[in-house]
Amino acid sequence: MRNIALIVSYDGTAYRGFQTQPGGGTIQDELERAIRSLTGGDERVEGSGRTDAGVHALGQVVSFRTTSPIPIAKWALALNGRLPDDIIVRSAHEMPEEFHARYSAIRKTYRYSITNGKYPDIFTARYRYHHYRPLDEDAMRDALKFLIGEHDFTAFSSAGAPRKSNVRTIYEARLEREGNDLHLYLTGSGFLYNMVRIIAGTLIEIGEGKKAPGHIPAILETKDRNMAGPKAPAKGLALWRVEYPPAYESILAVDPADAR
């Protein structure tokens, strides 16, 4: 039995999220269909993160077990010939027995993108939230420093499946401008349901002057979802990169940023 990892990029616009659901229409469904078409088996993929409906990915990692003898160098091209145009397998890797795309991950980076100008850009509109009013970028950057570290992020999470703990660690939070686009990058140990989108929505309110940067600690302390800002639209969010311990990284050896 082989353990194979794929690094996958996708446009999530037309999908109901990553995880399989009754009725289909998910990224997982399409990946499993393509793999089974190739192998004739009954493989099931495990993703590093369960992106929601409309959310994209540059560096999603999935793993699955198979008895197929197909050489590892042939997997990506063979699968891309069986996948829709909005899902691309960027590379395939033979992994150790114990590797798991989700449970072996140690850090994840998400990017939330905002087009901040009078008009949206037709060529990026599927991947950006358009906000036409000016935003105070300095205030937004000031707010980010309060998110760094270990916190209970209950206030920045939508209700969902029960969790043992809402405590997560944010290692890095930064805001970068690229022309009319603002890109929010958050790197953490893990993320709660809708956490990045709610943080993005709160930052937008801070950029509009509706909240002060210094309100972030108080919002965290309340653990009250109503105290944070609105959930930003899904289309601006992308799972950017997933990181693993060095032994696995040396095998994967592909930085999703290389695809840009």
Short mmCIF file of C-alpha atoms in Angstrom, two decimals:
data_model
loop_
_atom_site.label_atom_id
_atom_site.label_comp_id
_atom_site.label_asym_id
_atom_site.label_seq_id
_atom_site.Cartn_x
_atom_site.Cartn_y
_atom_site.Cartn_z
CA MET A 1 0.00 0.00 0.00
CA ARG A 2 1.47 3.33 -1.09
CA ASN A 3 0.88 6.69 0.62
CA ILE A 4 0.73 9.49 -1.94
CA ALA A 5 0.47 13.26 -1.37
CA LEU A 6 -0.73 15.75 -3.96
CA ILE A 7 -0.28 19.52 -3.92
CA VAL A 8 -3.44 20.95 -5.46
CA SER A 9 -4.60 24.39 -6.61
CA TYR A 10 -8.22 25.18 -7.33
CA ASP A 11 -10.73 27.89 -8.08
CA GLY A 12 -13.48 27.16 -5.57
CA THR A 13 -16.14 29.38 -7.17
CA ALA A 14 -18.26 26.55 -8.55
CA TYR A 15 -17.85 24.14 -5.62
CA ARG A 16 -19.59 23.50 -2.32
CA GLY A 17 -16.29 23.41 -0.49
CA PHE A 18 -13.53 20.82 -0.21
CA GLN A 19 -15.17 18.10 1.87
CA THR A 20 -17.50 15.62 0.21
CA GLN A 21 -21.23 16.14 0.82
CA PRO A 22 -24.44 14.39 -0.16
CA GLY A 23 -25.17 15.42 -3.71
CA GLY A 24 -21.54 15.97 -4.62
CA GLY A 25 -20.20 19.21 -6.04
CA THR A 26 -17.04 19.35 -3.92
CA ILE A 27 -13.30 19.39 -4.59
CA GLN A 28 -12.87 16.08 -2.77
CA ASP A 29 -15.50 14.46 -4.99
CA GLU A 30 -13.68 15.57 -8.15
CA LEU A 31 -10.27 14.44 -6.90
CA GLU A 32 -11.56 11.02 -5.87
CA ARG A 33 -13.39 10.60 -9.17
CA ALA A 34 -10.20 11.38 -11.11
CA ILE A 35 -8.02 9.11 -8.96
CA ARG A 36 -10.45 6.20 -9.17
CA SER A 37 -10.77 6.68 -12.92
CA LEU A 38 -7.00 6.37 -13.17
CA THR A 39 -6.48 3.43 -10.81
CA GLY A 40 -9.74 1.51 -10.99
CA GLY A 41 -9.66 1.43 -7.17
CA ASP A 42 -11.70 2.99 -4.36
CA GLU A 43 -9.26 5.58 -2.98
CA ARG A 44 -10.38 8.25 -0.53
CA VAL A 45 -8.44 11.49 -0.15
CA GLU A 46 -7.77 13.38 3.07
CA GLY A 47 -7.25 17.14 2.79
CA SER A 48 -5.06 19.36 4.93
CA GLY A 49 -7.97 21.78 5.35
CA ARG A 50 -11.70 21.78 4.66
CA THR A 51 -12.14 24.98 2.67
CA ASP A 52 -15.71 26.29 2.51
CA ALA A 53 -17.93 26.86 -0.51
CA GLY A 54 -16.43 29.46 -2.83
CA VAL A 55 -13.00 29.41 -1.16
CA HIS A 56 -9.91 28.80 -3.29
CA ALA A 57 -6.53 27.15 -2.74
CA LEU A 58 -3.04 27.64 -4.06
CA GLY A 59 -1.35 25.01 -1.90
CA GLN A 60 -3.92 22.51 -0.66
CA VAL A 61 -2.30 19.19 0.27
CA VAL A 62 -4.17 15.90 0.06
CA SER A 63 -3.04 12.37 0.77
CA PHE A 64 -4.45 8.95 -0.07
CA ARG A 65 -3.45 5.30 -0.04
CA THR A 66 -3.42 3.14 -3.12
CA THR A 67 -2.11 -0.15 -4.45
CA SER A 68 -1.69 1.31 -7.92
CA PRO A 69 1.80 0.78 -9.41
CA ILE A 70 1.68 3.98 -11.52
CA PRO A 71 5.07 5.76 -11.24
CA ILE A 72 4.92 8.86 -9.05
CA ALA A 73 6.22 11.07 -11.88
CA LYS A 74 3.10 10.31 -13.96
CA TRP A 75 0.40 11.06 -11.40
CA ALA A 76 0.04 14.84 -11.81
CA LEU A 77 -0.29 14.86 -15.60
CA ALA A 78 -2.56 11.81 -15.59
CA LEU A 79 -4.90 13.34 -13.01
CA ASN A 80 -4.97 16.76 -14.66
CA GLY A 81 -6.24 15.09 -17.82
CA ARG A 82 -9.20 13.77 -15.78
CA LEU A 83 -9.95 16.85 -13.66
CA PRO A 84 -12.03 19.94 -14.49
CA ASP A 85 -10.07 22.99 -15.65
CA ASP A 86 -10.54 24.73 -12.29
CA ILE A 87 -8.65 22.04 -10.33
CA ILE A 88 -4.94 21.46 -10.96
CA VAL A 89 -2.61 18.89 -9.38
CA ARG A 90 0.73 20.71 -9.17
CA SER A 91 2.84 17.78 -7.98
CA ALA A 92 2.67 14.25 -6.56
CA HIS A 93 4.94 12.74 -3.91
CA GLU A 94 5.50 9.29 -2.42
CA MET A 95 5.24 9.75 1.35
CA PRO A 96 6.18 7.66 4.40
CA GLU A 97 3.52 5.34 5.82
CA GLU A 98 2.69 7.64 8.76
CA PHE A 99 2.16 10.85 6.76
CA HIS A 100 -1.33 12.37 6.85
CA ALA A 101 -2.19 15.57 4.96
CA ARG A 102 -4.21 16.99 7.85
CA TYR A 103 -2.79 15.54 11.05
CA SER A 104 0.87 15.91 10.05
CA ALA A 105 0.51 19.63 9.24
CA ILE A 106 2.11 22.06 11.68
CA ARG A 107 1.39 25.47 10.11
CA LYS A 108 -1.11 26.82 7.59
CA THR A 109 -1.18 30.13 5.76
CA TYR A 110 -4.35 31.68 4.39
CA ARG A 111 -4.54 34.77 2.20
CA TYR A 112 -7.52 37.11 2.07
CA SER A 113 -7.51 39.53 -0.88
CA ILE A 114 -9.34 42.84 -1.27
CA THR A 115 -9.48 45.05 -4.33
CA ASN A 116 -9.54 48.54 -2.83
CA GLY A 117 -10.45 50.95 -5.60
CA LYS A 118 -13.36 52.49 -7.45
CA TYR A 119 -13.89 49.48 -9.72
CA PRO A 120 -13.18 45.75 -9.45
CA ASP A 121 -10.60 44.20 -11.78
CA ILE A 122 -12.41 41.93 -14.22
CA PHE A 123 -9.40 39.58 -14.37
CA THR A 124 -9.20 39.01 -10.60
CA ALA A 125 -12.80 39.64 -9.52
CA ARG A 126 -13.41 35.93 -8.80
CA TYR A 127 -10.59 35.97 -6.24
CA ARG A 128 -10.95 39.38 -4.57
CA TYR A 129 -13.55 41.11 -2.42
CA HIS A 130 -14.16 44.55 -3.92
CA HIS A 131 -14.25 47.39 -1.37
CA TYR A 132 -14.48 50.75 -3.13
CA ARG A 133 -14.16 53.07 -0.12
CA PRO A 134 -10.65 54.05 1.11
CA LEU A 135 -9.17 51.93 3.91
CA ASP A 136 -6.71 53.05 6.58
CA GLU A 137 -3.97 50.50 6.02
CA ASP A 138 -1.86 51.72 8.94
CA ALA A 139 -4.74 51.14 11.35
CA MET A 140 -5.32 47.67 9.89
CA ARG A 141 -1.63 46.81 10.32
CA ASP A 142 -1.68 48.12 13.89
CA ALA A 143 -4.59 45.80 14.66
CA LEU A 144 -2.78 42.73 13.37
CA LYS A 145 -0.16 42.80 16.13
CA PHE A 146 -2.87 42.00 18.69
CA LEU A 147 -3.66 38.73 16.91
CA ILE A 148 -0.12 37.36 17.14
CA GLY A 149 0.39 34.62 19.72
CA GLU A 150 -1.87 32.11 21.45
CA HIS A 151 -5.46 33.26 22.02
CA ASP A 152 -8.97 31.95 22.41
CA PHE A 153 -10.49 32.96 19.05
CA THR A 154 -14.13 32.16 19.91
CA ALA A 155 -15.16 35.73 19.02
CA PHE A 156 -13.71 35.22 15.53
CA SER A 157 -15.47 31.95 14.79
CA SER A 158 -18.88 31.00 13.43
CA ALA A 159 -20.88 28.32 15.17
CA GLY A 160 -20.09 24.91 13.77
CA ALA A 161 -19.00 21.44 14.80
CA PRO A 162 -18.07 21.08 18.50
CA ARG A 163 -14.38 21.63 19.22
CA LYS A 164 -12.26 20.61 22.18
CA SER A 165 -10.69 24.06 22.28
CA ASN A 166 -10.97 27.40 20.48
CA VAL A 167 -7.40 28.30 21.38
CA ARG A 168 -5.16 28.76 18.35
CA THR A 169 -1.72 30.28 17.76
CA ILE A 170 -1.08 32.92 15.10
CA TYR A 171 2.61 32.99 14.16
CA GLU A 172 2.49 35.70 11.52
CA ALA A 173 -0.03 38.30 10.39
CA ARG A 174 0.74 40.84 7.71
CA LEU A 175 -0.99 43.12 5.21
CA GLU A 176 0.61 43.77 1.82
CA ARG A 177 -0.45 46.13 -0.97
CA GLU A 178 -0.11 45.14 -4.62
CA GLY A 179 -1.48 47.88 -6.86
CA ASN A 180 -5.16 48.24 -5.94
CA ASP A 181 -5.10 44.95 -4.04
CA LEU A 182 -4.61 44.40 -0.32
CA HIS A 183 -3.52 40.91 0.72
CA LEU A 184 -3.93 39.75 4.31
CA TYR A 185 -1.69 36.78 5.18
CA LEU A 186 -2.33 34.79 8.36
CA THR A 187 -0.09 31.90 9.39
CA GLY A 188 -1.17 29.78 12.33
CA SER A 189 -1.23 26.40 13.98
CA GLY A 190 -4.81 25.98 12.77
CA PHE A 191 -7.96 27.99 12.19
CA LEU A 192 -11.52 27.85 13.46
CA TYR A 193 -14.62 27.80 11.25
CA ASN A 194 -14.73 31.10 9.27
CA MET A 195 -11.95 32.52 11.46
CA VAL A 196 -9.93 34.14 8.67
CA ARG A 197 -13.02 35.63 7.01
CA ILE A 198 -14.22 37.13 10.29
CA ILE A 199 -10.77 38.55 11.02
CA ALA A 200 -10.78 40.04 7.51
CA GLY A 201 -14.23 41.54 8.04
CA THR A 202 -13.13 43.03 11.37
CA LEU A 203 -10.00 44.53 9.77
CA ILE A 204 -12.13 46.12 7.07
CA GLU A 205 -14.24 47.80 9.77
CA ILE A 206 -11.03 49.04 11.38
CA GLY A 207 -9.86 50.33 8.00
CA GLU A 208 -13.17 52.18 7.64
CA GLY A 209 -12.76 53.75 11.09
CA LYS A 210 -15.73 51.90 12.59
CA LYS A 211 -13.48 50.17 15.13
CA ALA A 212 -10.10 51.12 16.59
CA PRO A 213 -7.08 48.80 16.28
CA GLY A 214 -6.91 48.59 20.06
CA HIS A 215 -10.35 46.98 20.21
CA ILE A 216 -8.93 43.60 19.14
CA PRO A 217 -7.81 42.50 22.65
CA ALA A 218 -11.23 43.39 24.09
CA ILE A 219 -12.99 41.44 21.32
CA LEU A 220 -10.82 38.40 22.05
CA GLU A 221 -11.52 38.71 25.76
CA THR A 222 -15.31 38.74 25.35
CA LYS A 223 -15.37 35.45 23.36
CA ASP A 224 -18.54 36.93 21.84
CA ARG A 225 -18.99 36.55 18.07
CA ASN A 226 -21.23 39.63 18.02
CA MET A 227 -18.32 41.85 19.06
CA ALA A 228 -16.23 41.08 15.98
CA GLY A 229 -16.90 42.35 12.47
CA PRO A 230 -18.90 40.70 9.68
CA LYS A 231 -17.75 37.61 7.83
CA ALA A 232 -16.00 38.73 4.65
CA PRO A 233 -17.14 37.07 1.39
CA ALA A 234 -15.70 33.65 0.58
CA LYS A 235 -14.25 34.55 -2.82
CA GLY A 236 -11.44 36.62 -1.30
CA LEU A 237 -10.04 33.68 0.67
CA ALA A 238 -7.44 31.13 -0.42
CA LEU A 239 -5.59 28.38 1.42
CA TRP A 240 -2.11 29.56 0.50
CA ARG A 241 0.38 27.13 2.00
CA VAL A 242 0.55 24.14 4.34
CA GLU A 243 3.78 23.36 6.20
CA TYR A 244 5.00 20.07 7.66
CA PRO A 245 7.92 18.87 9.80
CA PRO A 246 11.31 18.97 7.98
CA ALA A 247 11.33 15.25 7.18
CA TYR A 248 8.12 15.65 5.16
CA GLU A 249 8.98 19.08 3.72
CA SER A 250 12.15 17.62 2.21
CA ILE A 251 10.00 15.17 0.25
CA LEU A 252 7.28 17.61 -0.76
CA ALA A 253 9.93 20.19 -1.68
CA VAL A 254 7.49 22.44 -3.51
CA ASP A 255 6.72 25.97 -2.40
CA PRO A 256 3.22 26.94 -3.64
CA ALA A 257 4.53 30.48 -4.19
CA ASP A 258 6.52 29.07 -7.14
CA ALA A 259 3.23 28.72 -9.01
CA ARG A 260 2.56 32.43 -9.06
#
